Amino acid sequence: MSHRSITTIAIGLLSLVSLTSVGCTTGGGPYLGPAAVPIPVTPYLQEQKEDAFWEHERYDRVPILGPITSGGPAVALDPPSDDEIMRTLERSHPVEGGIPFLHETQRNNVRIRKDLIADYVDPPRFYPLVGPAQLHHAHYKCTITYSETKRVGWPIPHTLHDEETVEVVYIDHNHLHIVGNVDGGAGSNY
């Protein structure tokens, strides 16, 4: 055999061994069929899922607090965060999703004012999975002032500036207070 054919066979064997011995294989575990093939997820869909989880984890749950102390005022918890207010504004007036260089919207110089407009406690009642509790309502009026810039690139390129855009968002913060002498157990916060 010539030197060239021996080199070709050696390279072929080396490439065959290297191609079959690296990468992900399904021989080591259960056979999943087509489910074993990774499916790429777009960054847009990933960001949507992360935002949905963020909102569920922080804003979609009702906390259960200890009993209201006798004689003390029942004051509301913390006012809504700036993040919660901007997410609520984004749901009603979306800025995300514009097409670059075709239609873009920006919010600049954002100022947020939070006003407590109502703070009251309902009479005690029985809630399933909670027991006897009182619902504490806290209603906030959030005024958002910002300058808005809209850039349109087609058919006629132009820019629209609105220096004093004012939006009002109402946010309700409700939470439960346990009623009575309730023993929550060893790991309870109240």
PDB file of C-alpha atoms in Angstrom:
ATOM      1  CA  MET A   1       0.000   0.000   0.000  1.00  0.00           C
ATOM      2  CA  SER A   2       1.113   3.463  -0.710  1.00  0.00           C
ATOM      3  CA  HIS A   3       1.798   6.061   1.924  1.00  0.00           C
ATOM      4  CA  ARG A   4      -1.154   8.178   0.733  1.00  0.00           C
ATOM      5  CA  SER A   5      -3.727   5.372   1.145  1.00  0.00           C
ATOM      6  CA  ILE A   6      -2.443   4.513   4.635  1.00  0.00           C
ATOM      7  CA  THR A   7      -2.766   8.177   5.633  1.00  0.00           C
ATOM      8  CA  THR A   8      -6.290   8.343   4.178  1.00  0.00           C
ATOM      9  CA  ILE A   9      -7.374   5.200   6.054  1.00  0.00           C
ATOM     10  CA  ALA A  10      -5.841   6.492   9.309  1.00  0.00           C
ATOM     11  CA  ILE A  11      -7.598   9.850   8.969  1.00  0.00           C
ATOM     12  CA  GLY A  12     -10.877   8.087   8.155  1.00  0.00           C
ATOM     13  CA  LEU A  13     -10.622   5.828  11.219  1.00  0.00           C
ATOM     14  CA  LEU A  14      -9.638   8.753  13.441  1.00  0.00           C
ATOM     15  CA  SER A  15     -12.576  10.850  12.235  1.00  0.00           C
ATOM     16  CA  LEU A  16     -14.982   7.906  12.646  1.00  0.00           C
ATOM     17  CA  VAL A  17     -13.818   7.328  16.227  1.00  0.00           C
ATOM     18  CA  SER A  18     -13.954  11.032  17.100  1.00  0.00           C
ATOM     19  CA  LEU A  19     -17.420  11.543  15.600  1.00  0.00           C
ATOM     20  CA  THR A  20     -18.953   8.580  17.393  1.00  0.00           C
ATOM     21  CA  SER A  21     -17.401   9.179  20.807  1.00  0.00           C
ATOM     22  CA  VAL A  22     -18.321  12.823  21.462  1.00  0.00           C
ATOM     23  CA  GLY A  23     -21.583  14.656  21.947  1.00  0.00           C
ATOM     24  CA  CYS A  24     -24.879  13.679  23.511  1.00  0.00           C
ATOM     25  CA  THR A  25     -25.921  10.079  23.211  1.00  0.00           C
ATOM     26  CA  THR A  26     -29.197   8.451  24.194  1.00  0.00           C
ATOM     27  CA  GLY A  27     -27.694   5.023  24.792  1.00  0.00           C
ATOM     28  CA  GLY A  28     -26.993   5.656  28.483  1.00  0.00           C
ATOM     29  CA  GLY A  29     -30.568   6.116  29.674  1.00  0.00           C
ATOM     30  CA  PRO A  30     -34.155   5.548  28.684  1.00  0.00           C
ATOM     31  CA  TYR A  31     -35.071   6.067  25.063  1.00  0.00           C
ATOM     32  CA  LEU A  32     -37.184   9.220  24.785  1.00  0.00           C
ATOM     33  CA  GLY A  33     -37.671   9.194  21.042  1.00  0.00           C
ATOM     34  CA  PRO A  34     -38.158  12.625  19.460  1.00  0.00           C
ATOM     35  CA  ALA A  35     -38.447  14.214  22.926  1.00  0.00           C
ATOM     36  CA  ALA A  36     -34.701  13.712  23.395  1.00  0.00           C
ATOM     37  CA  VAL A  37     -33.940  16.287  20.704  1.00  0.00           C
ATOM     38  CA  PRO A  38     -33.455  19.754  22.246  1.00  0.00           C
ATOM     39  CA  ILE A  39     -35.817  22.380  20.880  1.00  0.00           C
ATOM     40  CA  PRO A  40     -34.482  25.935  20.684  1.00  0.00           C
ATOM     41  CA  VAL A  41     -36.581  28.569  22.440  1.00  0.00           C
ATOM     42  CA  THR A  42     -36.616  32.123  21.151  1.00  0.00           C
ATOM     43  CA  PRO A  43     -35.393  34.850  23.541  1.00  0.00           C
ATOM     44  CA  TYR A  44     -38.781  36.583  23.168  1.00  0.00           C
ATOM     45  CA  LEU A  45     -40.677  33.539  24.460  1.00  0.00           C
ATOM     46  CA  GLN A  46     -38.121  32.971  27.218  1.00  0.00           C
ATOM     47  CA  GLU A  47     -38.470  36.577  28.401  1.00  0.00           C
ATOM     48  CA  GLN A  48     -42.275  36.262  28.393  1.00  0.00           C
ATOM     49  CA  LYS A  49     -42.102  33.141  30.573  1.00  0.00           C
ATOM     50  CA  GLU A  50     -39.609  34.763  32.963  1.00  0.00           C
ATOM     51  CA  ASP A  51     -41.794  37.884  33.282  1.00  0.00           C
ATOM     52  CA  ALA A  52     -44.903  35.780  33.924  1.00  0.00           C
ATOM     53  CA  PHE A  53     -43.076  33.862  36.667  1.00  0.00           C
ATOM     54  CA  TRP A  54     -41.713  37.104  38.174  1.00  0.00           C
ATOM     55  CA  GLU A  55     -45.214  38.628  38.375  1.00  0.00           C
ATOM     56  CA  HIS A  56     -46.747  35.448  39.786  1.00  0.00           C
ATOM     57  CA  GLU A  57     -44.042  35.120  42.417  1.00  0.00           C
ATOM     58  CA  ARG A  58     -44.161  38.741  43.592  1.00  0.00           C
ATOM     59  CA  TYR A  59     -47.540  40.280  42.785  1.00  0.00           C
ATOM     60  CA  ASP A  60     -50.190  37.600  42.199  1.00  0.00           C
ATOM     61  CA  ARG A  61     -50.235  36.079  45.675  1.00  0.00           C
ATOM     62  CA  VAL A  62     -52.168  37.198  48.741  1.00  0.00           C
ATOM     63  CA  PRO A  63     -50.078  37.119  51.939  1.00  0.00           C
ATOM     64  CA  ILE A  64     -51.581  35.786  55.171  1.00  0.00           C
ATOM     65  CA  LEU A  65     -50.453  37.839  58.163  1.00  0.00           C
ATOM     66  CA  GLY A  66     -50.940  37.451  61.886  1.00  0.00           C
ATOM     67  CA  PRO A  67     -53.878  38.872  63.806  1.00  0.00           C
ATOM     68  CA  ILE A  68     -54.446  42.603  64.055  1.00  0.00           C
ATOM     69  CA  THR A  69     -53.402  43.819  67.495  1.00  0.00           C
ATOM     70  CA  SER A  70     -56.250  45.117  69.619  1.00  0.00           C
ATOM     71  CA  GLY A  71     -56.407  48.877  69.837  1.00  0.00           C
ATOM     72  CA  GLY A  72     -53.721  49.370  67.210  1.00  0.00           C
ATOM     73  CA  PRO A  73     -54.401  50.848  63.812  1.00  0.00           C
ATOM     74  CA  ALA A  74     -54.607  48.444  60.917  1.00  0.00           C
ATOM     75  CA  VAL A  75     -52.231  50.110  58.493  1.00  0.00           C
ATOM     76  CA  ALA A  76     -51.517  48.847  55.014  1.00  0.00           C
ATOM     77  CA  LEU A  77     -48.361  47.078  53.971  1.00  0.00           C
ATOM     78  CA  ASP A  78     -45.745  48.698  51.782  1.00  0.00           C
ATOM     79  CA  PRO A  79     -46.980  50.778  48.853  1.00  0.00           C
ATOM     80  CA  PRO A  80     -46.593  49.276  45.375  1.00  0.00           C
ATOM     81  CA  SER A  81     -43.046  49.148  44.090  1.00  0.00           C
ATOM     82  CA  ASP A  82     -41.930  51.110  41.046  1.00  0.00           C
ATOM     83  CA  ASP A  83     -41.458  47.808  39.223  1.00  0.00           C
ATOM     84  CA  GLU A  84     -45.065  46.778  39.898  1.00  0.00           C
ATOM     85  CA  ILE A  85     -46.354  50.165  38.733  1.00  0.00           C
ATOM     86  CA  MET A  86     -44.324  50.094  35.504  1.00  0.00           C
ATOM     87  CA  ARG A  87     -45.424  46.509  34.761  1.00  0.00           C
ATOM     88  CA  THR A  88     -49.058  47.549  35.236  1.00  0.00           C
ATOM     89  CA  LEU A  89     -48.533  50.532  32.935  1.00  0.00           C
ATOM     90  CA  GLU A  90     -46.838  48.275  30.373  1.00  0.00           C
ATOM     91  CA  ARG A  91     -49.886  45.984  30.367  1.00  0.00           C
ATOM     92  CA  SER A  92     -52.229  48.884  29.627  1.00  0.00           C
ATOM     93  CA  HIS A  93     -49.947  50.928  27.306  1.00  0.00           C
ATOM     94  CA  PRO A  94     -47.242  48.635  25.905  1.00  0.00           C
ATOM     95  CA  VAL A  95     -43.929  50.061  24.744  1.00  0.00           C
ATOM     96  CA  GLU A  96     -42.194  46.737  24.092  1.00  0.00           C
ATOM     97  CA  GLY A  97     -42.602  45.053  20.748  1.00  0.00           C
ATOM     98  CA  GLY A  98     -41.892  47.940  18.403  1.00  0.00           C
ATOM     99  CA  ILE A  99     -40.061  47.276  15.160  1.00  0.00           C
ATOM    100  CA  PRO A 100     -36.570  48.840  15.235  1.00  0.00           C
ATOM    101  CA  PHE A 101     -36.129  51.755  12.805  1.00  0.00           C
ATOM    102  CA  LEU A 102     -39.785  51.383  11.752  1.00  0.00           C
ATOM    103  CA  HIS A 103     -41.782  52.216  14.893  1.00  0.00           C
ATOM    104  CA  GLU A 104     -40.197  52.732  18.318  1.00  0.00           C
ATOM    105  CA  THR A 105     -41.601  54.195  21.527  1.00  0.00           C
ATOM    106  CA  GLN A 106     -39.534  55.336  24.511  1.00  0.00           C
ATOM    107  CA  ARG A 107     -40.399  56.555  27.998  1.00  0.00           C
ATOM    108  CA  ASN A 108     -37.888  58.954  29.543  1.00  0.00           C
ATOM    109  CA  ASN A 109     -37.740  61.013  32.752  1.00  0.00           C
ATOM    110  CA  VAL A 110     -40.264  58.824  34.578  1.00  0.00           C
ATOM    111  CA  ARG A 111     -41.658  60.211  37.839  1.00  0.00           C
ATOM    112  CA  ILE A 112     -44.038  58.181  39.999  1.00  0.00           C
ATOM    113  CA  ARG A 113     -46.333  59.480  42.739  1.00  0.00           C
ATOM    114  CA  LYS A 114     -48.111  56.975  45.012  1.00  0.00           C
ATOM    115  CA  ASP A 115     -51.220  58.024  46.951  1.00  0.00           C
ATOM    116  CA  LEU A 116     -53.114  55.809  49.384  1.00  0.00           C
ATOM    117  CA  ILE A 117     -56.793  56.405  48.620  1.00  0.00           C
ATOM    118  CA  ALA A 118     -58.447  53.713  50.790  1.00  0.00           C
ATOM    119  CA  ASP A 119     -57.343  51.504  53.660  1.00  0.00           C
ATOM    120  CA  TYR A 120     -59.988  49.406  55.409  1.00  0.00           C
ATOM    121  CA  VAL A 121     -60.535  45.950  56.909  1.00  0.00           C
ATOM    122  CA  ASP A 122     -63.533  43.703  56.204  1.00  0.00           C
ATOM    123  CA  PRO A 123     -65.319  41.907  59.047  1.00  0.00           C
ATOM    124  CA  PRO A 124     -64.081  38.389  59.867  1.00  0.00           C
ATOM    125  CA  ARG A 125     -65.253  35.495  57.719  1.00  0.00           C
ATOM    126  CA  PHE A 126     -64.173  31.956  56.924  1.00  0.00           C
ATOM    127  CA  TYR A 127     -61.846  31.416  53.951  1.00  0.00           C
ATOM    128  CA  PRO A 128     -61.254  27.890  52.640  1.00  0.00           C
ATOM    129  CA  LEU A 129     -57.684  26.621  53.217  1.00  0.00           C
ATOM    130  CA  VAL A 130     -57.037  29.624  55.502  1.00  0.00           C
ATOM    131  CA  GLY A 131     -59.701  29.558  58.210  1.00  0.00           C
ATOM    132  CA  PRO A 132     -61.231  32.579  59.927  1.00  0.00           C
ATOM    133  CA  ALA A 133     -59.590  35.746  58.635  1.00  0.00           C
ATOM    134  CA  GLN A 134     -60.149  39.404  57.801  1.00  0.00           C
ATOM    135  CA  LEU A 135     -59.436  40.834  54.363  1.00  0.00           C
ATOM    136  CA  HIS A 136     -57.411  44.054  54.523  1.00  0.00           C
ATOM    137  CA  HIS A 137     -57.868  46.311  51.493  1.00  0.00           C
ATOM    138  CA  ALA A 138     -55.356  48.968  50.452  1.00  0.00           C
ATOM    139  CA  HIS A 139     -56.100  50.947  47.277  1.00  0.00           C
ATOM    140  CA  TYR A 140     -53.388  53.099  45.718  1.00  0.00           C
ATOM    141  CA  LYS A 141     -53.582  55.740  43.030  1.00  0.00           C
ATOM    142  CA  CYS A 142     -50.277  55.878  41.155  1.00  0.00           C
ATOM    143  CA  THR A 143     -49.651  58.865  38.903  1.00  0.00           C
ATOM    144  CA  ILE A 144     -46.892  58.334  36.349  1.00  0.00           C
ATOM    145  CA  THR A 145     -45.472  61.377  34.578  1.00  0.00           C
ATOM    146  CA  TYR A 146     -42.968  60.873  31.770  1.00  0.00           C
ATOM    147  CA  SER A 147     -41.820  62.221  28.422  1.00  0.00           C
ATOM    148  CA  GLU A 148     -42.708  59.962  25.511  1.00  0.00           C
ATOM    149  CA  THR A 149     -40.811  59.789  22.234  1.00  0.00           C
ATOM    150  CA  LYS A 150     -42.232  57.964  19.212  1.00  0.00           C
ATOM    151  CA  ARG A 151     -40.001  57.412  16.207  1.00  0.00           C
ATOM    152  CA  VAL A 152     -41.686  56.369  12.975  1.00  0.00           C
ATOM    153  CA  GLY A 153     -39.408  55.367  10.103  1.00  0.00           C
ATOM    154  CA  TRP A 154     -41.832  54.558   7.306  1.00  0.00           C
ATOM    155  CA  PRO A 155     -43.555  55.759   5.076  1.00  0.00           C
ATOM    156  CA  ILE A 156     -42.551  59.271   6.131  1.00  0.00           C
ATOM    157  CA  PRO A 157     -39.841  59.339   8.824  1.00  0.00           C
ATOM    158  CA  HIS A 158     -40.780  61.580  11.737  1.00  0.00           C
ATOM    159  CA  THR A 159     -40.413  61.839  15.511  1.00  0.00           C
ATOM    160  CA  LEU A 160     -43.169  62.760  17.955  1.00  0.00           C
ATOM    161  CA  HIS A 161     -42.268  64.186  21.384  1.00  0.00           C
ATOM    162  CA  ASP A 162     -44.757  64.469  24.227  1.00  0.00           C
ATOM    163  CA  GLU A 163     -42.948  66.127  27.130  1.00  0.00           C
ATOM    164  CA  GLU A 164     -45.647  65.763  29.798  1.00  0.00           C
ATOM    165  CA  THR A 165     -47.484  62.478  29.431  1.00  0.00           C
ATOM    166  CA  VAL A 166     -49.527  61.617  32.512  1.00  0.00           C
ATOM    167  CA  GLU A 167     -51.004  58.178  33.172  1.00  0.00           C
ATOM    168  CA  VAL A 168     -52.930  57.083  36.259  1.00  0.00           C
ATOM    169  CA  VAL A 169     -52.861  53.475  37.438  1.00  0.00           C
ATOM    170  CA  TYR A 170     -54.928  52.095  40.318  1.00  0.00           C
ATOM    171  CA  ILE A 171     -53.378  49.196  42.230  1.00  0.00           C
ATOM    172  CA  ASP A 172     -55.063  47.158  44.960  1.00  0.00           C
ATOM    173  CA  HIS A 173     -52.973  45.484  47.649  1.00  0.00           C
ATOM    174  CA  ASN A 174     -55.082  42.997  49.571  1.00  0.00           C
ATOM    175  CA  HIS A 175     -53.880  40.672  52.298  1.00  0.00           C
ATOM    176  CA  LEU A 176     -55.445  38.488  54.972  1.00  0.00           C
ATOM    177  CA  HIS A 177     -55.169  38.761  58.759  1.00  0.00           C
ATOM    178  CA  ILE A 178     -55.804  35.637  60.813  1.00  0.00           C
ATOM    179  CA  VAL A 179     -58.617  36.121  63.354  1.00  0.00           C
ATOM    180  CA  GLY A 180     -58.608  34.793  66.899  1.00  0.00           C
ATOM    181  CA  ASN A 181     -56.068  32.893  68.929  1.00  0.00           C
ATOM    182  CA  VAL A 182     -54.747  30.664  66.169  1.00  0.00           C
ATOM    183  CA  ASP A 183     -51.779  28.377  66.727  1.00  0.00           C
ATOM    184  CA  GLY A 184     -49.983  28.162  63.397  1.00  0.00           C
ATOM    185  CA  GLY A 185     -47.519  25.492  64.459  1.00  0.00           C
ATOM    186  CA  ALA A 186     -43.775  25.432  64.947  1.00  0.00           C
ATOM    187  CA  GLY A 187     -42.835  26.899  61.548  1.00  0.00           C
ATOM    188  CA  SER A 188     -45.479  29.622  61.506  1.00  0.00           C
ATOM    189  CA  ASN A 189     -44.681  33.335  61.253  1.00  0.00           C
ATOM    190  CA  TYR A 190     -47.554  34.326  63.573  1.00  0.00           C
TER     191      TYR A 190
END
